[in-house]
Every structure is written in C-alpha cells, then in structure tokens.
Amino acid sequence: MKKQVIEETLKKIKQEKIEPTPKWHFLLKNYAVWLGFFGLVFLGGISLGLLIYFFLGLGREMADFSDRPQHLFAFWRFLPHFWLALIPIFFFLAFLIFRKTKNGYHYDNLLIFLGLLFSFALLGNAIYFSRNSEMMDDCIFRDMPYYKDISYDKERMWSRPELGLLGGKIIKLEEDNLNLEDFVGTIWLVKFDEDMRMRRRVSLTPDVLIKIIGQKTDENVFEAEEIRPWEKRKGAPMGPVVCPMH
Amino acid sequence: MSLSVNCEGKTDSEVVELAKENPDYLACLMERYEEKLFYYIRRISFFSKEDIEDILQEVFIKVYKNLNDYEDSLKFSSWIYRITHNHTVDEIRKRGGKKTAISLDKDDLFKFIKSGVNLEKEVAVREKMNKVRAVIEQMPLKYREPMILRFLEEKSYDEIMDILKKPKGTVATLIKRGKKMFLSQIDPRIHSL
C-alpha cells in the first residue's frame, strides 16, 4: 500500500502538472481576511458612535418629558432600532472572521469577545467624541433614501401629531392661535389659551422653529398644551458641525 | 519504490523548501507521514482501506499545493495533520453524515482505557473490550477526535490546538468531557473508581 500511494501521488502531480500555489495567493487571502475584520470593527465603531449620538439626543428629549410620563411611552418608537440591530451583526461577523485568521484559534472565545467589545467601545466613543457621528449623520447619511426612517430623527419625532407631538416653523401669529408649517409643508392651525405652558426661552415670532405638545383636535388643527423652543439638538454647546465636502 | 532524492538528516521544514522546487522531495514527506496519517484517518472515519488510500493521496496533493502556505512557526506534523483532519471531515460530511464507525484495534482500545482510569485487573478490561469499542464508536466526533489525538496519536495539547484550530482551553474541555462521557458509559463501576 505504502509505496503505491506515494508513487501514484507523484505520478499524478507530474502528469497533471500540479504546482504549489504561489505565496502571494496566500498572502492576499490573509490580508483580505484582516481587511474584512478591521472593516467590520470600523463599521461597528461607526454604528456605535451613531447610536451614542442618537441615544444622547433622544435622552435629552426624554429628560424634557420627565413631567409628562404619559408621553415617554411614545419614545420607544424613536429608538434607533436599525443601529441597535446592526451592531451585534457587525460584532458577530468580526468575531467569526477573527477566528478565521491564521492564529485566531489561539485565543479563547471570551478573550476575543472582550477584545472586540473593548475595540467597539473605544472606536465608538472616539467617533462620537470627535463629532464624527454628528458629521456622518448630517453630511453623509442624511440625504440617503430611507435613512430618516431607520435612525433617530428629531424632525420625524416631532411630526407625530397623533401622539401629541408637533414641530415646525411659525408662519403667522394671532392672539390665541398661530399658523405653523410642519416638516412636510402642511400648515397647521395651533390653538392655545391662557392655561398653555410656555418655556421662557421660546420666542413666538414668525420663522422661528418650535415644538408643541398637545392634541390633534381636527384635520390640521392642533390644541397646544405646551410650547417649547426647537433648540437644535446637534452639538448645542459646540456649535453646528461643518460638512467637509460642502 | 526507491526514492530518487535523499532527505536523510533533513528536517521537515527543510524538505518543504526543497519540495517547492522539486516534487520528488514530497516523497520524503509522504514516507514520513503516510502510515501515521493512514491510521489517523482510519481512527476518525468509517472508511475502507481503499477509501483511506484515496483520501491520503488527495491529502498529499493538497499538501503539495499548499506548501507555500506552510510557516515553520508551526510544527510540520501539526500542519499536515490539520490538512488531513479538514479533508477527512469534509469527506465524512460529503458521504451523507453516516454514523462514523471507527476501526480501532485492541492496542488502541487499551490505550484509550488506560488513559482514563487505572484498572486493577487487565482481565476485567479485556472482558469489556467490545463494550469499549461500542462506546467509542458512539461518541460524537467532536469529543472522539481530540481523545484520539491525545491518547492514540499522543499529541500534546498545543499540537491538538494547532491541528483542530481550537483554543487550548476548548481542547482541554473537549478531552475532559470526552473522557467523562467515555467513562460514564463504559461502566458505572469503573467510573466510580
């Protein structure tokens, strides 16, 4: 048996002119695996950065509702579900790819898990604190189709009159009502009376953006219980982000 | 067949370098590993002698094609066992995941038993030979293979880690669980020893 297998193998190699696969082929494959791994960690970091950004934005909004617990329930709809779902996918794929690297099997699953968790957290925070999440949200993703539907969006959140949340620009102001243009261009008649609460910082003048909490009473008619300033969410203490390509 | 090249005194890594230029040197590596790998495949698969020889030939061709992927930071024996493991497991899967009845001879069975427990009387072991064989055959490949590598192929934990591409801790766990499974099924009396 012994000699036969050896002889036949050599014969086959020579007859079929089989040759060792070139070194660069293996190197390329190796680099591709590492590229895939780092790519996924990077995407995971971006997703986490955006998630932090959205959560903090949403958190600020929620904090404003501490006196209105009945409205807090509405917030679950605005959680950035898309990014929440994407992060574990990137994490899992990065984990699998790392195990596929040449020496990935030397490390225990727990160690890889913790290492990835640390890398995602570090990168996610770095991206958030360097304001790159904000930049990506404002400058890159915002114009993409359906992006607003899958991310936390303040305008989308304040375009839910059926939930008692309405936002937009003041068009005209009367003594007990105002006309407001929402973010899809619909004009609303917003009624209010002396019981309506108003934050001190609100300036009720045309062209000013405001948020209104209240009730939709009729088609394009909204009864205001409270009016708040719009106060642009993005990086209030640091000023607006500048898009590099604009 | 007499080898047309002389590899005496050369390490596996040196022969690998030579084989990259001249396939005849592959014969030296085949000579060194053919028998070991034949028994290894036989122990982890249900294949006939002819099938194993076919697999072995395919393994050697794979080895030749992948020579440039070999790095001597890894033991050559671990590398060639890894290729053999991957190819054999693929073949087992290809053949429809049939029950993998293994071919262990009496020596193998003794080694297996002695690895797990110190029996007072060898006679008692002999009586249980058939049962031992049946228990080993029924063990999932996941546990059986690390045990075969450890106790029959006499590989170290590091080598098993490199062959199976599993972390050392996982290898240790698989062997521990495999041993426990083996002992608990072989005889509750033995298990309690």
XYZ file of C-alpha atoms in Angstrom:
439
model
C 0.000 0.000 0.000
C 2.656 2.399 1.207
C 4.776 2.750 -1.904
C 1.757 2.655 -4.149
C 0.153 5.802 -2.678
C 3.454 7.681 -2.837
C 4.138 6.618 -6.412
C 0.637 7.388 -7.593
C 0.645 10.783 -5.907
C 3.927 11.780 -7.529
C 2.745 10.445 -10.875
C -0.452 12.464 -10.648
C 1.424 15.630 -9.698
C 3.727 15.268 -12.679
C 1.099 14.150 -15.184
C -1.352 16.870 -14.271
C 1.474 19.395 -13.874
C 0.231 20.349 -10.418
C 2.273 23.106 -8.833
C 2.359 24.712 -5.417
C 0.016 27.684 -5.235
C 2.100 30.881 -5.248
C 2.876 32.545 -1.934
C 1.168 35.818 -2.909
C -2.123 33.961 -3.211
C -1.999 33.017 0.480
C -0.780 36.449 1.492
C -3.638 38.056 -0.413
C -6.143 35.769 1.247
C -4.645 36.543 4.616
C -4.774 40.292 4.020
C -8.368 40.014 2.771
C -9.392 38.295 5.997
C -7.724 41.006 8.112
C -9.213 43.732 5.943
C -12.650 42.197 6.451
C -12.044 42.050 10.186
C -10.873 45.636 10.541
C -13.632 46.786 8.176
C -16.250 45.216 10.410
C -14.704 46.668 13.564
C -14.697 50.071 11.882
C -18.330 49.728 10.789
C -19.191 48.567 14.294
C -17.444 51.639 15.721
C -19.333 53.949 13.372
C -22.634 52.289 14.284
C -21.885 52.580 17.974
C -20.824 56.221 17.579
C -24.116 56.988 15.841
C -26.031 55.045 18.445
C -24.442 57.051 21.256
C -25.215 60.238 19.358
C -28.859 59.271 18.832
C -29.292 57.988 22.363
C -27.950 61.159 23.877
C -30.167 63.223 21.567
C -33.156 61.111 22.484
C -32.131 61.155 26.130
C -32.182 64.928 26.141
C -35.663 64.884 24.643
C -36.798 62.300 27.164
C -35.411 64.276 30.069
C -37.635 67.116 28.919
C -40.621 64.832 29.355
C -39.967 63.907 32.974
C -43.063 65.855 33.971
C -45.132 64.124 31.298
C -44.651 60.394 31.867
C -47.603 59.556 29.640
C -45.555 60.756 26.645
C -42.449 58.778 27.494
C -44.099 55.648 26.156
C -44.057 57.205 22.685
C -40.264 57.321 22.722
C -39.694 53.645 22.098
C -40.783 54.268 18.526
C -37.855 56.575 18.034
C -35.160 54.323 19.347
C -32.514 53.799 16.656
C -33.526 50.173 16.112
C -31.567 49.920 12.890
C -28.226 50.709 14.521
C -29.135 48.651 17.539
C -29.629 45.647 15.261
C -26.585 46.371 13.132
C -24.053 46.454 15.967
C -24.486 42.821 17.072
C -24.334 41.740 13.418
C -21.008 43.526 12.878
C -19.790 42.197 16.205
C -20.700 38.619 15.414
C -19.175 38.757 11.916
C -15.975 40.342 13.255
C -15.816 37.574 15.846
C -16.193 34.875 13.209
C -13.634 36.471 10.897
C -11.123 36.835 13.701
C -11.486 33.129 14.401
C -10.730 32.570 10.687
C -7.447 34.454 10.812
C -4.323 32.346 10.776
C -3.745 32.466 14.523
C -7.251 33.338 15.665
C -7.747 29.905 17.163
C -5.027 30.571 19.749
C -7.373 32.838 21.656
C -10.270 31.823 23.837
C -13.715 32.928 22.771
C -14.103 35.019 25.905
C -10.861 36.859 25.204
C -11.882 37.575 21.607
C -15.296 38.678 22.837
C -13.830 41.072 25.401
C -11.220 42.349 22.954
C -13.888 43.121 20.392
C -16.125 44.725 22.986
C -13.265 46.979 24.022
C -12.399 47.853 20.397
C -16.006 48.647 19.510
C -16.444 50.759 22.647
C -13.168 52.608 22.123
C -13.807 53.309 18.460
C -17.477 54.155 19.004
C -16.637 56.671 21.705
C -13.745 58.107 19.714
C -16.034 58.594 16.718
C -18.715 60.175 18.889
C -16.435 62.494 20.848
C -14.575 63.627 17.741
C -18.044 64.582 16.453
C -17.687 62.285 13.503
C -21.042 60.629 14.287
C -22.677 64.003 14.014
C -20.786 64.753 10.829
C -21.759 61.418 9.292
C -25.378 61.830 10.338
C -25.600 65.374 8.991
C -23.311 65.253 5.982
C -23.228 61.694 4.685
C -26.249 59.657 5.677
C -28.947 62.300 5.955
C -29.533 62.556 2.202
C -29.675 58.827 1.698
C -33.094 57.453 0.868
C -34.927 55.874 3.842
C -32.173 56.942 6.229
C -34.556 59.056 8.287
C -36.844 56.075 8.688
C -34.156 53.920 10.235
C -32.456 56.388 12.509
C -33.474 58.681 15.298
C -34.584 61.907 13.741
C -35.799 64.830 15.710
C -37.938 66.170 12.858
C -39.575 62.794 12.398
C -40.187 62.584 16.103
C -41.910 65.964 16.206
C -44.045 65.135 13.193
C -46.378 62.847 15.133
C -49.475 64.971 15.929
C -51.471 61.813 16.652
C -49.053 61.238 19.557
C -49.385 64.853 20.637
C -46.031 65.958 19.223
C -45.873 68.665 16.585
C -42.948 70.734 15.418
C -42.352 73.289 12.728
C -41.921 76.908 11.778
C -44.226 79.690 12.865
C -45.862 81.298 9.843
C -48.305 83.668 11.422
C -49.134 84.617 14.981
C -52.513 85.717 16.363
C -53.642 86.384 19.918
C -54.926 82.890 20.641
C -53.571 80.866 17.762
C -50.757 80.568 15.325
C -50.108 79.029 11.938
C -47.335 76.515 11.832
C -45.710 74.838 8.868
C -44.600 71.331 9.777
C -41.613 69.496 8.255
C -43.592 68.147 5.306
C -45.043 71.524 4.451
C -48.505 71.107 5.979
C -49.935 74.231 7.549
C -51.488 73.732 10.972
C -53.758 75.927 12.984
C -52.426 75.768 16.511
C -54.843 76.982 19.181
C -53.840 77.932 22.697
C -55.289 79.672 25.734
C -54.022 81.229 28.940
C -53.525 77.798 30.527
C -50.929 76.859 27.966
C -47.423 76.488 29.356
C -44.570 78.118 27.562
C -40.869 77.745 28.159
C -39.162 81.026 28.901
C -36.747 80.748 26.062
C -39.464 80.449 23.427
C -39.753 83.362 21.132
C -43.111 83.333 19.377
C -42.243 85.199 16.236
C -42.587 84.231 12.574
C -39.897 81.972 11.083
C -38.944 80.569 14.473
C -38.876 76.788 14.940
C -40.864 75.450 17.879
C -42.034 72.160 19.410
C -45.587 71.793 20.607
C -47.062 69.222 22.942
C -50.803 68.919 22.804
C -53.638 67.241 20.979
C -54.751 66.959 17.403
C -58.407 68.002 17.525
C -59.266 68.135 13.860
C -57.717 67.887 10.412
C -54.694 70.201 10.570
C -55.888 71.652 13.852
C -53.816 71.196 16.990
C -54.503 72.316 20.524
C -51.317 73.303 22.320
C -50.714 72.430 25.964
C -47.091 73.486 25.951
C -44.761 75.237 23.544
C -41.015 74.670 23.702
C -38.110 76.108 21.747
C -36.822 73.858 18.959
C -33.260 74.204 20.185
C -31.290 72.373 17.622
C -30.186 69.099 19.092
C -26.919 68.865 17.295
C -23.930 69.732 19.446
C -25.534 72.681 21.117
C -22.517 73.534 23.282
C -20.032 73.215 20.456
C -21.935 74.794 17.616
C -23.053 73.218 14.370
C -20.886 70.631 12.667
C -19.215 71.604 9.421
C -19.545 69.219 6.497
C -16.097 68.777 4.935
C -17.406 68.325 1.385
C -19.902 71.174 1.393
C 9.966 2.291 -4.888
C 13.335 3.780 -4.093
C 13.319 7.496 -3.535
C 15.114 9.428 -6.235
C 16.112 12.077 -3.696
C 17.869 11.794 -0.380
C 16.297 13.546 2.607
C 18.293 11.895 5.332
C 19.189 14.272 8.147
C 16.913 16.966 6.800
C 14.124 18.430 8.900
C 10.556 18.564 7.626
C 10.840 22.314 7.105
C 13.988 21.874 5.011
C 12.291 19.207 2.919
C 9.297 21.511 2.413
C 11.611 24.142 0.937
C 13.159 21.563 -1.386
C 9.770 20.159 -2.403
C 8.661 23.585 -3.554
C 11.295 23.334 -6.274
C 11.215 19.605 -6.913
C 8.092 17.496 -6.278
C 10.249 14.383 -5.806
C 11.092 15.686 -2.333
C 7.434 15.360 -1.469
C 8.068 11.625 -1.454
C 10.203 12.070 1.678
C 7.387 13.816 3.497
C 4.938 11.186 2.296
C 7.266 8.446 3.520
C 7.484 10.070 6.923
C 3.781 10.630 7.421
C 1.931 8.152 5.264
C 1.496 5.447 7.880
C 0.662 7.799 10.748
C -1.925 9.588 8.670
C -3.388 6.335 7.383
C -4.116 5.221 10.955
C -5.305 8.664 11.945
C -7.866 8.708 9.127
C -8.882 5.152 9.955
C -9.409 6.058 13.576
C -11.616 9.061 12.944
C -13.578 7.770 9.946
C -15.544 4.747 8.872
C -13.755 4.427 5.554
C -12.387 1.296 3.958
C -8.668 0.793 3.272
C -9.149 1.772 -0.384
C -11.075 4.897 0.541
C -8.409 5.882 3.041
C -5.708 5.478 0.393
C -7.688 7.726 -1.954
C -8.098 10.308 0.786
C -4.429 10.083 1.621
C -3.485 10.761 -1.974
C -5.778 13.777 -2.060
C -4.277 14.969 1.229
C -0.742 14.752 -0.167
C -1.734 16.645 -3.284
C -3.339 19.299 -1.102
C -0.176 19.449 0.965
C 1.874 19.938 -2.186
C -0.412 22.675 -3.497
C -0.306 24.466 -0.145
C 3.420 24.217 0.507
C 3.771 27.984 0.212
C 1.232 28.441 2.973
C 3.314 26.490 5.447
C 5.169 28.578 8.009
C 7.717 26.948 10.226
C 6.353 28.694 13.310
C 4.037 25.692 13.247
C 5.216 22.098 13.529
C 5.019 20.467 10.127
C 3.352 17.416 11.665
C 0.589 19.624 13.110
C 0.142 21.277 9.735
C -0.145 18.021 7.810
C -2.479 16.556 10.459
C -4.632 19.670 10.153
C -4.948 19.249 6.415
C -5.761 15.577 6.927
C -8.337 16.402 9.586
C -10.056 19.000 7.376
C -10.093 16.759 4.336
C -11.335 13.709 6.231
C -14.087 15.652 7.994
C -15.158 17.058 4.598
C -15.274 13.523 3.214
C -17.314 12.287 6.172
C -19.798 15.114 5.575
C -19.852 14.504 1.820
C -20.779 10.907 2.361
C -24.010 11.940 3.998
C -23.031 12.134 7.637
C -23.410 8.417 8.117
C -22.589 7.053 11.537
C -18.828 7.061 11.729
C -17.930 3.611 12.917
C -14.240 3.659 13.674
C -11.670 0.990 13.275
C -9.711 0.703 16.456
C -7.531 -2.289 17.097
C -7.035 -3.856 20.512
C -3.956 -1.784 21.272
C -5.910 1.358 20.560
C -8.653 0.286 22.905
C -6.181 -0.484 25.691
C -4.549 2.889 25.276
C -7.955 4.520 25.453
C -8.917 2.738 28.616
C -5.606 3.298 30.347
C -5.764 6.963 29.557
C -8.912 7.322 31.605
C -8.702 5.009 34.521
C -6.308 2.696 36.297
C -7.906 -0.685 36.349
C -6.780 -3.231 38.793
C -7.049 -6.213 36.531
C -6.335 -6.164 32.845
C -8.634 -9.186 32.501
C -11.534 -7.053 33.508
C -10.623 -4.691 30.731
C -10.414 -7.455 28.157
C -13.920 -8.550 29.049
C -15.139 -5.134 28.326
C -13.314 -4.732 25.035
C -16.418 -4.960 22.894
C -18.276 -2.564 25.088
C -15.381 -0.133 24.947
C -15.363 -0.303 21.178
C -19.118 0.290 21.033
C -18.892 3.258 23.392
C -16.073 4.879 21.425
C -17.948 4.365 18.176
C -20.989 6.080 19.603
C -19.123 9.101 20.877
C -19.608 12.248 18.773
C -16.602 13.028 16.551
C -16.307 16.361 18.374
C -15.164 14.560 21.524
C -13.732 11.434 19.975
C -11.206 13.146 17.753
C -9.398 15.165 20.456
C -9.228 11.961 22.516
C -7.799 10.011 19.593
C -5.222 12.731 19.018
C -4.307 12.850 22.682
C -4.257 9.197 23.636
C -3.664 7.325 20.395
C -1.665 9.800 18.339
C -0.005 11.005 21.542
C -0.128 14.657 20.595
C 0.368 17.459 23.092
C -2.415 19.952 23.844
C -0.591 22.581 21.802
C -0.392 20.258 18.829
C -4.073 19.344 19.114
C -4.885 23.051 19.263
C -2.963 23.582 16.014
C -4.484 20.551 14.302
C -8.103 21.238 15.197
C -7.690 25.032 15.179
C -9.422 25.305 18.516
C -8.228 27.255 21.567
C -6.228 25.243 24.077
C -8.912 25.682 26.728
C -11.520 24.258 24.356
C -9.259 21.294 23.557
C -8.820 20.592 27.273
C -12.561 20.835 27.836
C -13.347 18.518 24.929
C -10.888 15.920 26.185
C -12.192 16.200 29.725
C -15.798 15.869 28.611
C -14.924 13.071 26.203
C -13.198 11.166 28.981
C -16.121 11.702 31.305
C -18.578 10.589 28.625
C -16.433 7.547 27.856
C -16.056 6.522 31.472
C -19.660 7.085 32.439
C -20.849 4.917 29.562
C -18.283 2.201 29.807
C -19.296 1.106 33.245
C -20.658 3.000 36.199
C -18.476 0.749 38.397
C -15.317 1.760 36.543
C -16.445 5.334 36.591
C -16.651 5.267 40.344
C -13.054 4.077 40.706
